[in-house]
Structure formats: C-alpha cells, structure tokens
Tab-separated table of C-alpha atoms and ligand atoms in Angstrom:
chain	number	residue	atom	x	y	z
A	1	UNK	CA	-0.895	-1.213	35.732
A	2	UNK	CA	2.006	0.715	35.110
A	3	UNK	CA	1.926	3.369	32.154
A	4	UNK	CA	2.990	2.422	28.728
A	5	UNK	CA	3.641	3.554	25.186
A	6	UNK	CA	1.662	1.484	22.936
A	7	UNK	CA	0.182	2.647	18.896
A	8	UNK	CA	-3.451	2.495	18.317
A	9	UNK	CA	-4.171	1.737	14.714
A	10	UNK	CA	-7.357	2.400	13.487
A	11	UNK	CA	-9.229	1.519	10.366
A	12	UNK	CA	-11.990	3.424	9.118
A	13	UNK	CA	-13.396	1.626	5.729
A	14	UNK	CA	-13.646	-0.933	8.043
A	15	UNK	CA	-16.850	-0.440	9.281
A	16	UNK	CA	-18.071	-2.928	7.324
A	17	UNK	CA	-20.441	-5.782	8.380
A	18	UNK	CA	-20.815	-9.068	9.629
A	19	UNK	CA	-18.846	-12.019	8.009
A	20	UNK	CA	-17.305	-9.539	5.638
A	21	UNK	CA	-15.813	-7.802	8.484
A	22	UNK	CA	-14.054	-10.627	10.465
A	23	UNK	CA	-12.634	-11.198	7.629
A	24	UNK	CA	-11.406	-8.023	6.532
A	25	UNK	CA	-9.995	-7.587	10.383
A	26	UNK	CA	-8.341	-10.890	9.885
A	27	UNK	CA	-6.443	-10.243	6.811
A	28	UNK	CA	-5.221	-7.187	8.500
A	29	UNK	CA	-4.343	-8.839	11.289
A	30	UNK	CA	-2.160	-11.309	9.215
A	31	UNK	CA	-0.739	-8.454	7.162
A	32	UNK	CA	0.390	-6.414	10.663
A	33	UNK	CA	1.583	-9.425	11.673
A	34	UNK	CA	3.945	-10.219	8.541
A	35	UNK	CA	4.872	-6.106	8.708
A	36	UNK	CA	6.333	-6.654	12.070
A	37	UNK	CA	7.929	-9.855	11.516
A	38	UNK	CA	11.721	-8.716	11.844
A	39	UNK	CA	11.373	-5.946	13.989
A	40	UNK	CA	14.127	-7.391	16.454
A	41	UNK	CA	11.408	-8.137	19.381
A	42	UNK	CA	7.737	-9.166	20.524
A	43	UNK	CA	4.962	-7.481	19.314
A	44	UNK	CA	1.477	-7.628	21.396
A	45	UNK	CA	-1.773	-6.865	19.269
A	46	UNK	CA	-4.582	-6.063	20.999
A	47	UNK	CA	-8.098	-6.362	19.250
A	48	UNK	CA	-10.564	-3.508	20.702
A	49	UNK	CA	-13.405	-3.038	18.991
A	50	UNK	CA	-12.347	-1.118	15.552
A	51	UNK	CA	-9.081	-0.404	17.178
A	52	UNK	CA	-5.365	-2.482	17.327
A	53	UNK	CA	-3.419	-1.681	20.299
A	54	UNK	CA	0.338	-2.165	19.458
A	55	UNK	CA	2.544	-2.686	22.368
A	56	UNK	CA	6.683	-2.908	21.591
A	57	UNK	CA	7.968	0.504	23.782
A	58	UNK	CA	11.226	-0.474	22.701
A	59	UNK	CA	10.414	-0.139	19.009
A	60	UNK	CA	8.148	2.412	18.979
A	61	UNK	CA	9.140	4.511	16.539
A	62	UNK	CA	9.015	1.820	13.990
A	63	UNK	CA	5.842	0.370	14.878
A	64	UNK	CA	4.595	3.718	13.715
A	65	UNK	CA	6.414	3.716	10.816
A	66	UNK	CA	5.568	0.296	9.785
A	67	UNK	CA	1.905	1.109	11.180
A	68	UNK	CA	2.016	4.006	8.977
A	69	UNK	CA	2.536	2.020	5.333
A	70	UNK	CA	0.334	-0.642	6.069
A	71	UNK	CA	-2.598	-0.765	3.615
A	72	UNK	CA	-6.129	-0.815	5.554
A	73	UNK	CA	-5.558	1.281	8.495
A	74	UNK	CA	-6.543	4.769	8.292
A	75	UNK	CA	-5.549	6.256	11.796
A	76	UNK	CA	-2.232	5.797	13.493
A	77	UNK	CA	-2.104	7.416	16.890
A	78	UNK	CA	0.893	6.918	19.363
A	79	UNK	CA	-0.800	6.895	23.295
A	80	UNK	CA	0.366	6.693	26.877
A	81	UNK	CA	-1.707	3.546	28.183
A	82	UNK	CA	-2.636	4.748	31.742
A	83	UNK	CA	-4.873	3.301	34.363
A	84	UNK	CA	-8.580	3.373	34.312
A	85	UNK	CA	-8.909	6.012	37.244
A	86	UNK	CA	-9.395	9.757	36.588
A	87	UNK	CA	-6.750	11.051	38.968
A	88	UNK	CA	-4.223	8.918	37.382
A	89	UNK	CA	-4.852	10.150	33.932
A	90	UNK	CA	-5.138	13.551	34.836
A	91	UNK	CA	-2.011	13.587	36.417
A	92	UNK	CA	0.083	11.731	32.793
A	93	UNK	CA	-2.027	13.868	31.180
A	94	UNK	CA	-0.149	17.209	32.757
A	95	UNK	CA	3.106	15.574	32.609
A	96	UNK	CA	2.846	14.293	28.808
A	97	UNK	CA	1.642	17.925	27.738
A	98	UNK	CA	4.811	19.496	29.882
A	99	UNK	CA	6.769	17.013	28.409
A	100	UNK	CA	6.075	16.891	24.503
A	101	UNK	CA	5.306	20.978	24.787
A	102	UNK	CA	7.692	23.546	26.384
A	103	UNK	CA	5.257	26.064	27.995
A	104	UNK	CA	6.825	28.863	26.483
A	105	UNK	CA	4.669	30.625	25.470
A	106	UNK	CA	1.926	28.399	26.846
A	107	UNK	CA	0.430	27.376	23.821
A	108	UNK	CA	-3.681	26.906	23.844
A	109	UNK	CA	-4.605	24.042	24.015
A	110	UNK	CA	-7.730	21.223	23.866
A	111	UNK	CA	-8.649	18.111	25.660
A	112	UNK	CA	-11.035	15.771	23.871
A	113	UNK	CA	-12.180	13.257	25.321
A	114	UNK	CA	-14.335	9.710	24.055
A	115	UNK	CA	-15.382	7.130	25.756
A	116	UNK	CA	-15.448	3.489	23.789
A	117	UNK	CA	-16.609	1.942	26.750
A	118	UNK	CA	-19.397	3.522	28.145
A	119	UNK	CA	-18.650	2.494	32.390
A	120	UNK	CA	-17.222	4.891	33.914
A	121	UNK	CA	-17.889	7.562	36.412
A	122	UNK	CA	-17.845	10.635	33.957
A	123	UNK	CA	-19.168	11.247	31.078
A	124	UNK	CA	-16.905	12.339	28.150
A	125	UNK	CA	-17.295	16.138	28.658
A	126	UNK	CA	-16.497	15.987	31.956
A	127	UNK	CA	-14.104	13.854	32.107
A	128	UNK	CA	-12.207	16.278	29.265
A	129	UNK	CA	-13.626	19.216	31.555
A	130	UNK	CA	-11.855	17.674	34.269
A	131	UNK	CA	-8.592	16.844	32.485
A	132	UNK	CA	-8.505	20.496	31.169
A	133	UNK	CA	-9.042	21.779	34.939
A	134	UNK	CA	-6.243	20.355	35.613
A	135	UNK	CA	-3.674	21.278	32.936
A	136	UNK	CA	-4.706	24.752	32.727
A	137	UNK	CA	-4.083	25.084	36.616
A	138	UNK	CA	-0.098	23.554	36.756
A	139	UNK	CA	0.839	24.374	33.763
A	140	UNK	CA	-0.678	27.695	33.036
A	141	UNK	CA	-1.836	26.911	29.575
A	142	UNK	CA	-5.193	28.793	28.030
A	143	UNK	CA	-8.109	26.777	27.258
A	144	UNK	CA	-9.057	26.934	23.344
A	145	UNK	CA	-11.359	24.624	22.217
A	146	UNK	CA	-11.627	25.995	18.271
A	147	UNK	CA	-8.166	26.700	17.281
A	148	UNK	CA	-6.084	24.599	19.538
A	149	UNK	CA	-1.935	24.507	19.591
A	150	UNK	CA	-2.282	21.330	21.579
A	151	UNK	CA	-4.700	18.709	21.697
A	152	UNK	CA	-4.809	15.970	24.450
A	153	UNK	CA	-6.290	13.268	22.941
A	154	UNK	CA	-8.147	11.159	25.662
A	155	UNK	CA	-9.951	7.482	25.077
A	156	UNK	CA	-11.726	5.434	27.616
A	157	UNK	CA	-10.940	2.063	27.152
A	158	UNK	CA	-12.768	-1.037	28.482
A	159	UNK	CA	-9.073	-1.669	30.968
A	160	UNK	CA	-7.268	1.497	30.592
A	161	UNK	CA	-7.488	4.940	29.107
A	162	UNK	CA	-4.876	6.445	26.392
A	163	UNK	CA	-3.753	9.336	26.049
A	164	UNK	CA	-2.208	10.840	22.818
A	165	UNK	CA	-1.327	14.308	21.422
A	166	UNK	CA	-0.725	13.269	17.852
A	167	UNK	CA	-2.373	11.039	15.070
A	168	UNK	CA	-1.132	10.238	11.738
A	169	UNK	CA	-3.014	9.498	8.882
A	170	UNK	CA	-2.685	6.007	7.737
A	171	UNK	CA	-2.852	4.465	3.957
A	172	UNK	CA	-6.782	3.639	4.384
A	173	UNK	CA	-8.146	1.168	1.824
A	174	UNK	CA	-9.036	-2.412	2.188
A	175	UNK	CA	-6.227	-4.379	3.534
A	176	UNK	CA	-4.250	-6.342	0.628
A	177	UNK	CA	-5.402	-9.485	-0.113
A	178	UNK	CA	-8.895	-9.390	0.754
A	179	UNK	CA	-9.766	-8.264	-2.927
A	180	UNK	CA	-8.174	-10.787	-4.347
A	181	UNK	CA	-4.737	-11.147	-6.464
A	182	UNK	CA	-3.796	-9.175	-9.676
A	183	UNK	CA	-0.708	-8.976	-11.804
A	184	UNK	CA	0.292	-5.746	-12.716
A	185	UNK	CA	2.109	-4.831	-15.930
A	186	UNK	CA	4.900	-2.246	-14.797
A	187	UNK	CA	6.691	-0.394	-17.291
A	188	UNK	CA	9.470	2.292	-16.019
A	189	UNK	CA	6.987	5.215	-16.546
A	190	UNK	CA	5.215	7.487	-13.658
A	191	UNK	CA	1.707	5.740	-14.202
A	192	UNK	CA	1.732	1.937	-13.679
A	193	UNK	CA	3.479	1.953	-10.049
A	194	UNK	CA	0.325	4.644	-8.771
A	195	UNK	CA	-1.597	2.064	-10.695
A	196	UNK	CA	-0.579	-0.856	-8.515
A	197	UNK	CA	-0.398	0.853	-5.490
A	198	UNK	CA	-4.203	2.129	-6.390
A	199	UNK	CA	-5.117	-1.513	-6.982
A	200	UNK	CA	-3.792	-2.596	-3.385
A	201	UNK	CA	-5.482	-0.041	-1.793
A	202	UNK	CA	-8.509	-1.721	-3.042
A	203	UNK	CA	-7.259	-4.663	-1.377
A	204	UNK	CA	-5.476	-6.818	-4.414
A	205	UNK	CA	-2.340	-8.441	-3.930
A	206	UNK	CA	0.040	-8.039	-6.913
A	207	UNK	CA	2.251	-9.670	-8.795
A	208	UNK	CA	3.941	-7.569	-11.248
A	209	UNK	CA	5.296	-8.160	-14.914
A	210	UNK	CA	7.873	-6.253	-17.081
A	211	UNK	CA	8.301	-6.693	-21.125
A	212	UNK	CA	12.098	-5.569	-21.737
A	213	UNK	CA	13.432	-5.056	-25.202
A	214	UNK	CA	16.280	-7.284	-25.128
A	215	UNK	CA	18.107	-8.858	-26.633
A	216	UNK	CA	17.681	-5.025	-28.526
A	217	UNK	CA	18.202	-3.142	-25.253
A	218	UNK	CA	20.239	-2.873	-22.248
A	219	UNK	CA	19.254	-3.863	-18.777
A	220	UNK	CA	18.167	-0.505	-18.000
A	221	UNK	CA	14.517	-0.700	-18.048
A	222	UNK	CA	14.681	-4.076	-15.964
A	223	UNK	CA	16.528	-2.362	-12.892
A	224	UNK	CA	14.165	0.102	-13.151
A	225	UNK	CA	10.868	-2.030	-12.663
A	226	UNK	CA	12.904	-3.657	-9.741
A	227	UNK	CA	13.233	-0.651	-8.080
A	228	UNK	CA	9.706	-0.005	-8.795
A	229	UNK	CA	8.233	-3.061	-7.078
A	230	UNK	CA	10.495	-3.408	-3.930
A	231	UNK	CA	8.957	0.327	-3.282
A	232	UNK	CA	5.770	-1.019	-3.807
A	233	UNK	CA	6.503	-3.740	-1.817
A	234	UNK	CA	6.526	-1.616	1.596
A	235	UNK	CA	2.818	-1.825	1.211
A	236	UNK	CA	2.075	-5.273	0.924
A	237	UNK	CA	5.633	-7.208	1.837
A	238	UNK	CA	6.178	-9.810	-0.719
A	239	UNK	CA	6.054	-10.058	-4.050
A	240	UNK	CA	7.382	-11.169	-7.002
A	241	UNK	CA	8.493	-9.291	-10.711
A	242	UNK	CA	8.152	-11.530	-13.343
A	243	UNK	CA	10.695	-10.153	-16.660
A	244	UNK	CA	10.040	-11.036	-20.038
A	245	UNK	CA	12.133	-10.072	-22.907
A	246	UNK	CA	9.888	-8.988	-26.022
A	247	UNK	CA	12.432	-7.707	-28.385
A	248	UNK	CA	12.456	-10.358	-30.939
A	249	UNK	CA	8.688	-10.425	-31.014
A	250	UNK	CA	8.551	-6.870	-31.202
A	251	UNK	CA	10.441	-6.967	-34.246
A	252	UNK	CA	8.275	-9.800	-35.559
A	253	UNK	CA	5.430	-7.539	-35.698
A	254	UNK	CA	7.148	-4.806	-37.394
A	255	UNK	CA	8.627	-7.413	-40.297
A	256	UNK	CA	4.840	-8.618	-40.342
A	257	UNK	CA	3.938	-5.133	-41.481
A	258	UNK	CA	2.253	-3.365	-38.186
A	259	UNK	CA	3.593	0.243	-39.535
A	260	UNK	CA	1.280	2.936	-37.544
A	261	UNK	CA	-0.220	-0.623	-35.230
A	262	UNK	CA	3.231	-1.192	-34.225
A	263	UNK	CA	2.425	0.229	-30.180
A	264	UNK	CA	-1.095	-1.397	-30.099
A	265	UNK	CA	0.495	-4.192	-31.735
A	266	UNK	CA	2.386	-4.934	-28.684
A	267	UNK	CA	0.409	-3.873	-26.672
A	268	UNK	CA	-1.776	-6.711	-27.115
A	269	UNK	CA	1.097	-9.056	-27.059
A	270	UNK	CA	2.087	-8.005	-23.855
A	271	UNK	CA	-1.400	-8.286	-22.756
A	272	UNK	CA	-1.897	-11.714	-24.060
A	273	UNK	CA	1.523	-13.252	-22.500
A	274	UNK	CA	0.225	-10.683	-19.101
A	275	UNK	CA	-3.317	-12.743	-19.393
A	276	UNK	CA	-1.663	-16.447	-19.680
A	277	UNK	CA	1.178	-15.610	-17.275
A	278	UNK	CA	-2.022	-14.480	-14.622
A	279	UNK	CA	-3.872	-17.610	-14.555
A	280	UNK	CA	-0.412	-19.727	-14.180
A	281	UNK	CA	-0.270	-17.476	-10.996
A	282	UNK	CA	-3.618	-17.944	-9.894
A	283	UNK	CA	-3.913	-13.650	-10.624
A	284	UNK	CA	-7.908	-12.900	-11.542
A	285	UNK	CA	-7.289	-9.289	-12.872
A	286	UNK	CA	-4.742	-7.389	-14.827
A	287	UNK	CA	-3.615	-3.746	-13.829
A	288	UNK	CA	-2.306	-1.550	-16.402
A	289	UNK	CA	-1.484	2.443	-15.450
A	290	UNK	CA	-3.851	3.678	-18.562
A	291	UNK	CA	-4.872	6.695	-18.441
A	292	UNK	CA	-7.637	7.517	-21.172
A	293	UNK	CA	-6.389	9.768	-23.620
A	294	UNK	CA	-3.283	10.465	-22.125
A	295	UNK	CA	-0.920	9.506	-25.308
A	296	UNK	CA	-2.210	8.753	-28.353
A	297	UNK	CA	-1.929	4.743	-27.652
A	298	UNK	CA	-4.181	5.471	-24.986
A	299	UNK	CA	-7.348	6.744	-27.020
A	300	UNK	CA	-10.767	4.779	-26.409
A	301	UNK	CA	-10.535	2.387	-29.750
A	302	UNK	CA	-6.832	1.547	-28.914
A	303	UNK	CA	-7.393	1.007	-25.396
A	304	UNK	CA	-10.643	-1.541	-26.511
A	305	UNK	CA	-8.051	-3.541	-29.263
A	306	UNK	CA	-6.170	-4.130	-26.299
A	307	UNK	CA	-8.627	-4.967	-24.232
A	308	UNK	CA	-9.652	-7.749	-26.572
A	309	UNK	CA	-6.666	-10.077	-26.061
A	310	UNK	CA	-6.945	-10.226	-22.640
A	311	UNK	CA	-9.208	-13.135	-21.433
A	312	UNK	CA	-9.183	-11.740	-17.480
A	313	UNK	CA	-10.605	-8.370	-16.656
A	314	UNK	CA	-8.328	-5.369	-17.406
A	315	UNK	CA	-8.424	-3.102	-14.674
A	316	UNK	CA	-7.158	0.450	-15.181
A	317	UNK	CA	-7.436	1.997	-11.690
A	318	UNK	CA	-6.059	5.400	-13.728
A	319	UNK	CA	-8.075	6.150	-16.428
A	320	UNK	CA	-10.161	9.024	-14.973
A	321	UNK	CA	-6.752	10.578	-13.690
A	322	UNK	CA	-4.916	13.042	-15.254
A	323	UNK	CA	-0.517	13.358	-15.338
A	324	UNK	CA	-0.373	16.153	-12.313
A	325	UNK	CA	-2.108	13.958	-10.125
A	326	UNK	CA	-0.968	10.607	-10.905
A	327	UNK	CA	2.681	12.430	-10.579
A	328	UNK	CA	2.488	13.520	-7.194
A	329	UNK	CA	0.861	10.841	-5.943
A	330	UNK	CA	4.207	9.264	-7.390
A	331	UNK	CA	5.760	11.181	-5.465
A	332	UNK	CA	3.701	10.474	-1.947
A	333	UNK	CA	4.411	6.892	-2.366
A	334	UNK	CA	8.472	7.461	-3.622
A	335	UNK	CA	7.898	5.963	-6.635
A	336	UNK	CA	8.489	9.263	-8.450
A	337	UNK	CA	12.115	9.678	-7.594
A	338	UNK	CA	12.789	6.225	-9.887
A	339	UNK	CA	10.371	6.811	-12.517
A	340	UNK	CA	12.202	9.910	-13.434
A	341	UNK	CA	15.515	8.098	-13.931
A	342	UNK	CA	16.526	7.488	-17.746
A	343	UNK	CA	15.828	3.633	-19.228
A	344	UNK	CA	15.742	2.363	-22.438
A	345	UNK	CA	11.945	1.549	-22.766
A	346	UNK	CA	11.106	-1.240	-25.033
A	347	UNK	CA	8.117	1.044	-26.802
A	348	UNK	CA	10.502	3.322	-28.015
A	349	UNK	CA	12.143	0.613	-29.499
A	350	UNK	CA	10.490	0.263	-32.889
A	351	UNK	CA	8.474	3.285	-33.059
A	352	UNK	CA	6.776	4.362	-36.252
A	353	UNK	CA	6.901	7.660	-36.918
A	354	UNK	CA	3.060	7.837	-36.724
A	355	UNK	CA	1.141	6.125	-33.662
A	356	UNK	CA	-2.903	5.274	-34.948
A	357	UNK	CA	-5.338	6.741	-32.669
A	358	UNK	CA	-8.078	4.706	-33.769
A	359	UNK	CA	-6.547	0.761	-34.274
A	360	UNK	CA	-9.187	-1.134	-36.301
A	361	UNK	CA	-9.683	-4.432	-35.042
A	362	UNK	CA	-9.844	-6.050	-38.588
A	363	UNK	CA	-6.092	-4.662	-39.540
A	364	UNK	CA	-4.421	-5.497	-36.403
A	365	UNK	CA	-6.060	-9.133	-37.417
A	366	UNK	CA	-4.378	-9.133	-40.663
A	367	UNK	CA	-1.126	-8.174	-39.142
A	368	UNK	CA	-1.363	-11.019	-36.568
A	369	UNK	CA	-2.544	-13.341	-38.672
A	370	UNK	CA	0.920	-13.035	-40.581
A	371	UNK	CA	2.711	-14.530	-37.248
A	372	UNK	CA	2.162	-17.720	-34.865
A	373	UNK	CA	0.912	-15.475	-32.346
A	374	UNK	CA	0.224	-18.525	-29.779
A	375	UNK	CA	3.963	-19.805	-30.634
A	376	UNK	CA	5.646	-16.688	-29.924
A	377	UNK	CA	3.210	-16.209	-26.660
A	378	UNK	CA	4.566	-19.831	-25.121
A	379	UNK	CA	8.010	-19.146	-26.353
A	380	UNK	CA	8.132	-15.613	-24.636
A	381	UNK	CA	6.502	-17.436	-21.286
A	382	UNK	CA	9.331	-20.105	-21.273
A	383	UNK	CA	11.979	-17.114	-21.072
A	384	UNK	CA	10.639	-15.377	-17.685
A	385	UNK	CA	13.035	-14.215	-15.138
A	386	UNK	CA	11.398	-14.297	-12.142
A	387	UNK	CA	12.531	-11.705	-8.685
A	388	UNK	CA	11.340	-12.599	-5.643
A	389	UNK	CA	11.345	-8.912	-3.867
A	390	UNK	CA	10.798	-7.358	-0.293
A	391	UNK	CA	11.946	-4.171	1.288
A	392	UNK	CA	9.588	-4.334	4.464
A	393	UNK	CA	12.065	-7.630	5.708
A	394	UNK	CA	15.586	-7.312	6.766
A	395	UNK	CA	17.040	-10.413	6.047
A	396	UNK	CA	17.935	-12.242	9.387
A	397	UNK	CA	16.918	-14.972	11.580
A	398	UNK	CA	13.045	-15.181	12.185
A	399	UNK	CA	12.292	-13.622	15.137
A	400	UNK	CA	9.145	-14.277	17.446
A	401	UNK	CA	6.063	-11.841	18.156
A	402	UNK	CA	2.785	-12.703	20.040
A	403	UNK	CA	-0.187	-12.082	20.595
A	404	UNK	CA	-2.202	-11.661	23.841
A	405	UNK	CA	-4.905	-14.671	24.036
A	406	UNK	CA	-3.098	-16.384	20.996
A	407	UNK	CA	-0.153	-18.814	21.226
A	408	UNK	CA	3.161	-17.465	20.527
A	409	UNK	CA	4.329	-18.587	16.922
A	410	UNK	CA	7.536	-18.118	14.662
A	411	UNK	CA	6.924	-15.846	12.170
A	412	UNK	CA	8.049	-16.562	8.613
A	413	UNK	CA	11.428	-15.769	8.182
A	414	UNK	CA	12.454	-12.811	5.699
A	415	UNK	CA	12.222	-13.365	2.290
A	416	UNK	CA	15.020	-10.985	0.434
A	417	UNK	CA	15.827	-13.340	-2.417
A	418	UNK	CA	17.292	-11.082	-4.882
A	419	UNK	CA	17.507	-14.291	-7.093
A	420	UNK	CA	16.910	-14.090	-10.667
A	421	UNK	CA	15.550	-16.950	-12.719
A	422	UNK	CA	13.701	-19.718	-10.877
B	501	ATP	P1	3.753	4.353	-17.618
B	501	ATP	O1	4.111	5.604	-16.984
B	501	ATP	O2	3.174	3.378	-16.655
B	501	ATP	O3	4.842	3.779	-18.471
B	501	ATP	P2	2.706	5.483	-19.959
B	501	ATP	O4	1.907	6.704	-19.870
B	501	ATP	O5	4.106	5.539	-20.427
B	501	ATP	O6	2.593	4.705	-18.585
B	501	ATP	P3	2.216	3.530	-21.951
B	501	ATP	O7	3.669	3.461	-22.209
B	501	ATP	O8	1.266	3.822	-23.045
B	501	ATP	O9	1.830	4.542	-20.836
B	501	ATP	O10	1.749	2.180	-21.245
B	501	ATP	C1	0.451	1.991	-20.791
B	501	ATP	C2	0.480	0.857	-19.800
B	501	ATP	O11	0.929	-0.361	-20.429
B	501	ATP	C3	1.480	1.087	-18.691
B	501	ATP	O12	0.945	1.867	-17.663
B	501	ATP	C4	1.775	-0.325	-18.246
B	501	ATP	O13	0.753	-0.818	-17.401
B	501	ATP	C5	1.737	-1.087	-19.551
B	501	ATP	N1	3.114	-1.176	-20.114
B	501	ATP	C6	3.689	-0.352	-21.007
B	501	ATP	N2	4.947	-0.746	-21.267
B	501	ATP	C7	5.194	-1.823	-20.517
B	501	ATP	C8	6.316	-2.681	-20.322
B	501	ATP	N3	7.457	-2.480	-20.955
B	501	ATP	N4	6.196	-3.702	-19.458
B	501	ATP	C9	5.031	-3.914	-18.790
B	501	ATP	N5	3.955	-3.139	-18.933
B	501	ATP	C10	4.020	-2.098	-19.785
B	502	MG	MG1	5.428	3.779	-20.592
C-alpha cells in the first residue's frame, strides 16, 4: 500500500445503540454522500467502526471543508494513510512533522498514539514511545508531552495506520433528517436562522416559510430570507423557502380592531397558515426563533396565544437564550452578516404604538371573530411562492462517487433552481 491523504470524520453523539445507531450512521452516510455529490471526482467512504475514512487526494481540501459543515460529525481530522508496519510509519511520521513544521526553532512536540484495533505488535505507549524515538533523534525536536507545539496524531487501524497533526472540530449533532422534518418560520431578524440551524443540529430537516408585507412593502424582506436559507442550506443541502404575502390580512386585523393585539394578532395568523402549510409538506414541528422575554411580543401569555393556533408542536429551540449569544452564534454560522442588512419587515408594518404584554385569549377571540379567519388562511396558502434553494451544489452535470463494497451509482444531479412560483 502506498501512502495516501484521506479525512477521517468522526462522530461523537453517535455512540448511540443498536437499531438506533445503524440508522443514525446511515442517514449520515446519505447526507456525506449528497455533500460530495459535485465535487468534480470519486469519493471512497470507508465505514470503520465510529469512524468515515474519506479518500479524494485530489480534492482534499474540500472534502474537509465540506466534512467540516456537515451536521452529525463532530471530529474532522486530515491523515497520511500509511502501512500497517511500525518502521514504515515511523519513518512518514518524521517526514510529515519536517514537512508541515520547519524545525526552527524545533518546536516540542507529542506523539499520541491509539490503537482501534487491538493486533498489533506494540501496545499504544510504545508504539508512540517508539514513534517519538524516532523524531526526536532526526529531527532534533524536544519531547513535551503536557504543553506540546506539535502533536503527531497516530491511529492503528484494522489495514493501515494514520497519521495526522491536526483535527478540526466538526458541527456535532444528530445528522439531519433522522429527527424528522420541520418548517421553520424565518423572518429577516438575527434569531430565527440560529433557530433553524439549532433545530438541524437536532437532526430535523427544514423547510422554511417567510410572511412578507406586500403588496404594502417592497421585496426587501423576501431577498433577505433567501439569503438566509441558502446559508442555511450548507448544512443540510436542499431545501425549499416557501413566501407568503400577509399584507392585506395584516391590515384586515387592524380594520377588525386588534389596536395593542395587532403583533400577536399576526402572529397567530402566521402561525396558523405556518401549521396548515406543515402538514401539506408532510413537516411534524414548527420552529420559531422565540426567545422568552426578549421583546415584549415575546412575554409568556403572548407566546401561549400563539401557541394556541398552531395544531403541530411549536418548537422554540431559543427560548432559554439570550441576544449576545444567539448573535454570535449568528455570526459562527454567517448568518449574521445578512441579518444585519436593512429590510422592510412586515411587523413594523402596522405597529400600534403600544405592543400588550399579556394578550388575553378571550379579546384576541373577539377580534378574530370579526374576520373569516379560515378564508383568509386558504386564500393566503393559494398565493405561496415557492424557492427551491442550495448553495452546497454547483450546478453541473451529475458526477459519479463510490463507495468501496457498494456499487458505483449516479448521484442526483444539482438542484440550484432559483425558480420562483411552482
Ligand atoms: P428574528 O430575529 O428571528 O426576527 P425577533 O426577535 O425579531 O426574531 P419577532 O419579530 O418577535 O422576533 O419574531 C419571533 C419569531 O416569529 C421569529 O423568530 C420568527 O420565527 C417568527 N417570525 C416573525 N416574523 C416573521 C416573518 N415575517 N416571517 C416568518 N416568520 C416570522
Ligand atoms: Mg423579527
């Protein structure tokens, strides 16, 4: 066996049992598999126990980077594949620490050393005893095993052994799709995109909806949620934005009297079209980026009104979270960057100059009770613009990846319809 650059992915959460696991490992597997769909060449995924081996030298920089956004995987460590035979590694070893390390000054260093398969003639501390022998004698480095420069990273495989001197953390969670699917309402704001992405890590694929204000507002607020979901859509690859304008009905509320209910108001409506629009899609959950307490629409009573026009479970992966945090992880996952631009919001619309903090279920009643609420809910779901969206494909020809023990297949072609309307 010659020596080759491959990426070990790991996946920590992972250690879960029996049928539960195969099929966590094989939703993975099918996301990794749609990730590297257009990378320009074949892939080969190997299955070790708990750990993917990645093998595409040509592309591996990308694999990383792909590796790297993929929901489910927590570890992602580039390694030199070498033969099973301790002279051999010792010997890439010395030349991958000369290599990615110029010896001057010869930085301490660490070799650690594990052994997933247990046959082989040393055990791990020798063999990492061993390694470090030899490194410290050609190339002069100091041994320091508590505050190394340099770590060689060693693992015994059951065919080969690989060696690494980096690992990057990976997105960790459960891998998308195994939790389920969930629309998520995205407004243009900081919260709702850490919302969604917080609801994938838990292993939901989403589908996401935007209420704009038009005909009363520009398109503003629409580009924005587009932007929104194709970054979202680097962790999970496809998805879909579904827009719906509320403007008229908006107003409807406020002729029917709403006043200081106006933002719960339509709150609910958006929640009620969200609900129906969900089970059309097949969606069990909703996601909303509430955080309690945050703005006065967000108090405990409000957030309960709201709750009660939903027939599906509202899930609100934010409410324990407070605006520092949920703003730089907006920024981790380059959402942040969009959320900050200027839009047109439809809330801001038809605010009343007072907000309630405490919506009583029996006046929002009255209020609604003044409108055809179910008319104006099937009108508003006949008038949805729907985008499919996907940054992680470039669009071009399918290309073909395989995978060892498996037969080769096409993968799916790349699916970069920027069409509106369907
Ligand atoms: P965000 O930053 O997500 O806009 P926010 O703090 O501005 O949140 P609100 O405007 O009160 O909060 O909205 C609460 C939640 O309601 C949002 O996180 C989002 O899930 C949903 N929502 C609000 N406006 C819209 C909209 N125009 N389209 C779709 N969902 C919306
Ligand atoms: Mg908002």
């Amino acid at each position: 066996m010659r020596q080759q650059w491959c990426v070990l992915l790991k996946y920590g959460e992972m250690a879960l049992k029996g049928r539960n696991k195969e099929r966590f490992e094989r939703q993975l597997l099918d996301n990794l598999r749609y990730s590297l769909a257009d990378l320009g060449g074949p892939v080969q995924i190997k299955r070790r126990d708990g750990v993917l081996v990645l093998s595409a030298p040509a592309y591996q920089e990308e694999l990383v980077a792909r590796a790297r956004r993929l929901i489910g995987i927590s570890v992602v460590q580039p390694a030199l594949r070498v033969p099973k035979d301790p002279e051999a590694v010792a010997d890439a070893a010395v030349e991958l620490a000369g290599k990615q390390h110029p010896s001057d000054p010869p930085p301490r260093f660490a070799v650690r050393a594990r052994r997933r398969h247990k046959k082989f003639p040393m055990t791990s501390e020798q063999f990492a005893a061993f390694i470090g022998a030899r490194i410290h004698t050609e190339l002069g480095w100091p041994v320091d095993l508590d505050t190394p420069q340099v770590e060689i990273l060693v693992e015994v495989d059951r065919h080969e052994v690989f060696l690494s001197t980096e690992r990057h953390r990976g997105q960790g969670g459960l891998p998308v799709g195994t939790s389920g699917k969930a629309l998520a309402l995205i407004s243009g704001g900081f919260d709702s995109p850490v919302a969604a992405y917080r609801a994938m890590r838990r292993g939901l694929r989403c589908e996401f909806v935007h209420f704009s204000g038009a005909p009363f507002t520009g398109p503003s607020s629409t580009y924005k949620a587009y932007a929104l979901v194709r970054q979202l859509s680097a962790f999970q690859g496809a998805t879909r934005l579904h827009v719906i304008p509320i403007g008229r009905a908006q107003r409807a509320l406020a002729t029917a009297g709403a006043g200081e209910l106006q933002i719960v108001a339509q709150r609910r409506l958006m929640v009620r079209v969200a609900d129906q629009l969900a089970q059309r899609l097949g969606a069990q959950a909703l996601i909303t980026g509430d955080s309690l307490g945050q703005v006065s629409s967000q108090t405990l009573p409000n957030l309960a009104a709201v709750e009660q026009a939903a027939t599906l479970p509202v899930l609100r992966p934010l409410v324990g979270w407070d605006k520092t945090e949920i703003i730089a992880e907006a920024t981790e996952i380059g959402t942040a960057e969009i959320s900050k631009l200027p839009d047109e919001d439809c809330c801001t619309l038809l605010l009343p100059p007072r907000v309630t903090t405490h919506a009583e279920p029996q006046r929002l009643a009255r209020v609604e009770g003044r409108l055809d609420l179910d008319q104006i809910v099937d009108e508003l779901l006949t008038d949805v613009q729907v985008m499919n969206i996907d940054v992680t494909q470039s669009a071009q020809e399918p290309v073909r990846s395989c995978e060892v023990g498996e037969r080769e297949e096409t993968r799916r072609s790349a699916v970069v319809a920027h069409a509106v309307g369907e």
